[in-house]
């Protein structure tokens, strides 16, 4: 996609971003926001892009302070995000590596003027994250197990109505456990058991065992 100058592949070409936004903003009458990384291969690319974005009536700009070439490797560049605050005239939203309440505390204290946040992989991995941030307390293991089971069962029921065959259903559910396994005691082992299940009853038993272990977990 980036080789075709799509997505983050546009970042080295601010003139194309300008042309694109000029066309879009003069054509549609909807609220528009933009989400960007620091650049495709250089963090300096964003400094040429933000003045372009400032020219258009955007609702907000979300910045994930990594390079597109990094994917999700390495760490977010908080210094670069800080520099963006002085270049962007739109409401700025932070995104990137918000996995724990401690992560959020660290970044929100670093950027006290930012009051909007985008959570991504952190919520896939821990659906309880936002309430733990708001309450200042971890969710009890037994409550996690109960609510995770309800979520899992509802999700599986919905998929079962649309997917064909047990193997397809198990594979789709395991795609969620790829993120959620971190909630489970010995999550990687439980996840391997889910993936190795040869039948739906075997998969359901593996999940039941893992959630039962979680419900009494005190670690």
GROMACS .gro file of C-alpha atoms in nm:
model
  219
    1UNK     CA    1   0.000   0.000   0.000
    2UNK     CA    2   0.276   0.248   0.093
    3UNK     CA    3   0.456   0.184  -0.238
    4UNK     CA    4   0.142   0.302  -0.416
    5UNK     CA    5   0.143   0.625  -0.214
    6UNK     CA    6  -0.160   0.516  -0.016
    7UNK     CA    7  -0.202   0.544   0.359
    8UNK     CA    8   0.128   0.629   0.524
    9UNK     CA    9   0.287   0.616   0.181
   10UNK     CA   10   0.150   0.969   0.130
   11UNK     CA   11   0.350   1.119   0.417
   12UNK     CA   12   0.666   1.196   0.214
   13UNK     CA   13   0.448   1.382  -0.038
   14UNK     CA   14   0.276   1.673   0.140
   15UNK     CA   15   0.180   1.825  -0.195
   16UNK     CA   16  -0.033   1.517  -0.271
   17UNK     CA   17  -0.194   1.540   0.073
   18UNK     CA   18  -0.274   1.903  -0.004
   19UNK     CA   19  -0.435   1.810  -0.337
   20UNK     CA   20  -0.631   1.528  -0.178
   21UNK     CA   21  -0.767   1.738   0.107
   22UNK     CA   22  -0.849   2.025  -0.127
   23UNK     CA   23  -1.059   1.790  -0.339
   24UNK     CA   24  -1.226   1.620  -0.044
   25UNK     CA   25  -1.303   1.932   0.157
   26UNK     CA   26  -1.451   2.112  -0.142
   27UNK     CA   27  -1.666   1.812  -0.232
   28UNK     CA   28  -1.806   1.659   0.084
   29UNK     CA   29  -1.997   1.826   0.363
   30UNK     CA   30  -1.910   1.590   0.644
   31UNK     CA   31  -1.687   1.624   0.946
   32UNK     CA   32  -1.337   1.508   0.863
   33UNK     CA   33  -1.046   1.404   1.081
   34UNK     CA   34  -0.700   1.272   1.000
   35UNK     CA   35  -0.483   1.009   1.165
   36UNK     CA   36  -0.112   1.003   1.083
   37UNK     CA   37   0.221   0.865   1.189
   38UNK     CA   38   0.538   1.072   1.214
   39UNK     CA   39   0.640   0.970   0.866
   40UNK     CA   40   0.703   0.678   0.639
   41UNK     CA   41   1.078   0.651   0.698
   42UNK     CA   42   1.172   0.979   0.873
   43UNK     CA   43   1.018   1.154   1.172
   44UNK     CA   44   1.089   1.485   0.999
   45UNK     CA   45   0.818   1.418   0.740
   46UNK     CA   46   0.544   1.519   0.982
   47UNK     CA   47   0.682   1.873   1.008
   48UNK     CA   48   0.594   1.931   0.641
   49UNK     CA   49   0.255   1.761   0.669
   50UNK     CA   50   0.110   1.945   0.969
   51UNK     CA   51   0.117   2.292   0.807
   52UNK     CA   52  -0.086   2.140   0.521
   53UNK     CA   53  -0.339   1.993   0.764
   54UNK     CA   54  -0.369   2.329   0.940
   55UNK     CA   55  -0.518   2.480   0.623
   56UNK     CA   56  -0.825   2.259   0.629
   57UNK     CA   57  -1.132   2.249   0.859
   58UNK     CA   58  -1.050   1.922   1.032
   59UNK     CA   59  -1.225   1.806   1.347
   60UNK     CA   60  -0.900   1.678   1.493
   61UNK     CA   61  -0.566   1.522   1.409
   62UNK     CA   62  -0.460   1.194   1.569
   63UNK     CA   63  -0.088   1.120   1.580
   64UNK     CA   64   0.070   0.784   1.649
   65UNK     CA   65   0.433   0.883   1.715
   66UNK     CA   66   0.602   0.602   1.525
   67UNK     CA   67   0.723   0.568   1.169
   68UNK     CA   68   0.508   0.365   0.933
   69UNK     CA   69   0.816   0.159   0.850
   70UNK     CA   70   0.835   0.051   1.215
   71UNK     CA   71   0.489  -0.108   1.207
   72UNK     CA   72   0.454  -0.168   1.584
   73UNK     CA   73   0.821  -0.236   1.653
   74UNK     CA   74   1.029  -0.024   1.885
   75UNK     CA   75   0.880   0.243   2.108
   76UNK     CA   76   0.672   0.554   2.053
   77UNK     CA   77   0.866   0.879   2.010
   78UNK     CA   78   0.721   1.107   2.275
   79UNK     CA   79   0.968   1.386   2.202
   80UNK     CA   80   0.846   1.395   1.842
   81UNK     CA   81   0.483   1.408   1.956
   82UNK     CA   82   0.574   1.695   2.186
   83UNK     CA   83   0.718   1.884   1.889
   84UNK     CA   84   0.398   1.824   1.693
   85UNK     CA   85   0.197   2.008   1.958
   86UNK     CA   86   0.365   2.331   1.855
   87UNK     CA   87   0.304   2.271   1.485
   88UNK     CA   88  -0.061   2.162   1.483
   89UNK     CA   89  -0.344   2.413   1.522
   90UNK     CA   90  -0.615   2.146   1.535
   91UNK     CA   91  -0.722   1.949   1.840
   92UNK     CA   92  -0.452   1.688   1.883
   93UNK     CA   93  -0.527   1.331   1.986
   94UNK     CA   94  -0.257   1.095   2.110
   95UNK     CA   95  -0.244   0.731   2.001
   96UNK     CA   96   0.015   0.462   2.066
   97UNK     CA   97   0.128   0.204   2.323
   98UNK     CA   98  -0.149   0.263   2.579
   99UNK     CA   99  -0.161  -0.087   2.727
  100UNK     CA  100  -0.186  -0.029   3.103
  101UNK     CA  101  -0.311   0.238   3.344
  102UNK     CA  102   0.055   0.317   3.412
  103UNK     CA  103   0.112   0.380   3.040
  104UNK     CA  104  -0.178   0.624   3.033
  105UNK     CA  105  -0.061   0.801   3.348
  106UNK     CA  106   0.288   0.842   3.206
  107UNK     CA  107   0.172   0.988   2.874
  108UNK     CA  108  -0.108   1.204   3.017
  109UNK     CA  109   0.133   1.357   3.268
  110UNK     CA  110   0.385   1.417   2.990
  111UNK     CA  111   0.121   1.595   2.778
  112UNK     CA  112  -0.118   1.775   3.016
  113UNK     CA  113  -0.267   1.983   2.732
  114UNK     CA  114  -0.388   1.672   2.548
  115UNK     CA  115  -0.736   1.574   2.660
  116UNK     CA  116  -0.836   1.323   2.393
  117UNK     CA  117  -0.684   0.978   2.351
  118UNK     CA  118  -0.719   0.694   2.102
  119UNK     CA  119  -0.684   0.343   2.238
  120UNK     CA  120  -0.618   0.058   1.996
  121UNK     CA  121  -0.437  -0.267   2.066
  122UNK     CA  122  -0.444  -0.198   2.439
  123UNK     CA  123  -0.822  -0.236   2.446
  124UNK     CA  124  -0.815  -0.549   2.234
  125UNK     CA  125  -0.571  -0.698   2.484
  126UNK     CA  126  -0.754  -0.572   2.793
  127UNK     CA  127  -1.120  -0.468   2.749
  128UNK     CA  128  -1.118  -0.360   3.115
  129UNK     CA  129  -0.846  -0.101   3.060
  130UNK     CA  130  -1.060   0.212   3.046
  131UNK     CA  131  -1.257   0.134   3.359
  132UNK     CA  132  -0.933   0.054   3.541
  133UNK     CA  133  -0.793   0.391   3.434
  134UNK     CA  134  -1.109   0.573   3.545
  135UNK     CA  135  -1.149   0.389   3.874
  136UNK     CA  136  -0.782   0.369   3.963
  137UNK     CA  137  -0.839   0.007   4.065
  138UNK     CA  138  -0.768  -0.324   3.889
  139UNK     CA  139  -1.070  -0.534   3.796
  140UNK     CA  140  -1.102  -0.841   4.018
  141UNK     CA  141  -1.003  -1.168   3.854
  142UNK     CA  142  -1.339  -1.334   3.922
  143UNK     CA  143  -1.525  -1.043   3.765
  144UNK     CA  144  -1.294  -1.051   3.465
  145UNK     CA  145  -1.365  -1.421   3.418
  146UNK     CA  146  -1.743  -1.373   3.438
  147UNK     CA  147  -1.755  -1.081   3.197
  148UNK     CA  148  -1.499  -1.229   2.961
  149UNK     CA  149  -1.708  -1.546   2.939
  150UNK     CA  150  -2.022  -1.347   2.857
  151UNK     CA  151  -1.835  -1.152   2.590
  152UNK     CA  152  -1.677  -1.466   2.447
  153UNK     CA  153  -2.002  -1.662   2.436
  154UNK     CA  154  -2.195  -1.378   2.274
  155UNK     CA  155  -1.923  -1.326   2.017
  156UNK     CA  156  -1.902  -1.696   1.936
  157UNK     CA  157  -2.279  -1.721   1.903
  158UNK     CA  158  -2.281  -1.436   1.654
  159UNK     CA  159  -1.997  -1.586   1.453
  160UNK     CA  160  -2.163  -1.929   1.453
  161UNK     CA  161  -2.459  -1.781   1.265
  162UNK     CA  162  -2.234  -1.649   0.989
  163UNK     CA  163  -1.939  -1.885   0.958
  164UNK     CA  164  -1.930  -2.231   0.807
  165UNK     CA  165  -1.787  -2.521   1.006
  166UNK     CA  166  -1.626  -2.569   1.347
  167UNK     CA  167  -1.271  -2.518   1.223
  168UNK     CA  168  -1.361  -2.178   1.078
  169UNK     CA  169  -1.533  -2.076   1.400
  170UNK     CA  170  -1.243  -2.186   1.621
  171UNK     CA  171  -0.993  -2.004   1.400
  172UNK     CA  172  -1.196  -1.684   1.418
  173UNK     CA  173  -1.227  -1.704   1.797
  174UNK     CA  174  -0.855  -1.770   1.830
  175UNK     CA  175  -0.786  -1.447   1.642
  176UNK     CA  176  -0.940  -1.267   1.941
  177UNK     CA  177  -0.748  -1.477   2.192
  178UNK     CA  178  -0.429  -1.371   2.016
  179UNK     CA  179  -0.488  -1.037   2.191
  180UNK     CA  180  -0.680  -1.151   2.499
  181UNK     CA  181  -0.440  -1.427   2.608
  182UNK     CA  182  -0.254  -1.175   2.824
  183UNK     CA  183  -0.552  -1.167   3.061
  184UNK     CA  184  -0.517  -1.537   3.137
  185UNK     CA  185  -0.282  -1.700   3.387
  186UNK     CA  186  -0.023  -1.877   3.171
  187UNK     CA  187  -0.191  -1.720   2.869
  188UNK     CA  188   0.045  -1.850   2.597
  189UNK     CA  189  -0.012  -2.209   2.712
  190UNK     CA  190  -0.389  -2.161   2.717
  191UNK     CA  191  -0.377  -1.998   2.374
  192UNK     CA  192  -0.184  -2.293   2.230
  193UNK     CA  193  -0.450  -2.526   2.367
  194UNK     CA  194  -0.726  -2.321   2.204
  195UNK     CA  195  -0.550  -2.333   1.868
  196UNK     CA  196  -0.486  -2.707   1.887
  197UNK     CA  197  -0.852  -2.790   1.956
  198UNK     CA  198  -0.980  -3.027   1.687
  199UNK     CA  199  -1.348  -2.982   1.768
  200UNK     CA  200  -1.578  -2.717   1.907
  201UNK     CA  201  -1.640  -2.909   2.233
  202UNK     CA  202  -1.263  -2.939   2.284
  203UNK     CA  203  -1.220  -2.566   2.223
  204UNK     CA  204  -1.505  -2.478   2.459
  205UNK     CA  205  -1.359  -2.699   2.731
  206UNK     CA  206  -1.018  -2.538   2.692
  207UNK     CA  207  -1.174  -2.192   2.726
  208UNK     CA  208  -1.381  -2.302   3.027
  209UNK     CA  209  -1.068  -2.435   3.197
  210UNK     CA  210  -0.874  -2.116   3.129
  211UNK     CA  211  -1.153  -1.894   3.261
  212UNK     CA  212  -1.195  -2.113   3.569
  213UNK     CA  213  -0.824  -2.070   3.636
  214UNK     CA  214  -0.859  -1.694   3.589
  215UNK     CA  215  -1.153  -1.672   3.831
  216UNK     CA  216  -0.941  -1.797   4.122
  217UNK     CA  217  -0.618  -1.631   4.014
  218UNK     CA  218  -0.460  -1.395   4.268
  219UNK     CA  219  -0.133  -1.313   4.091
   0.00000   0.00000   0.00000
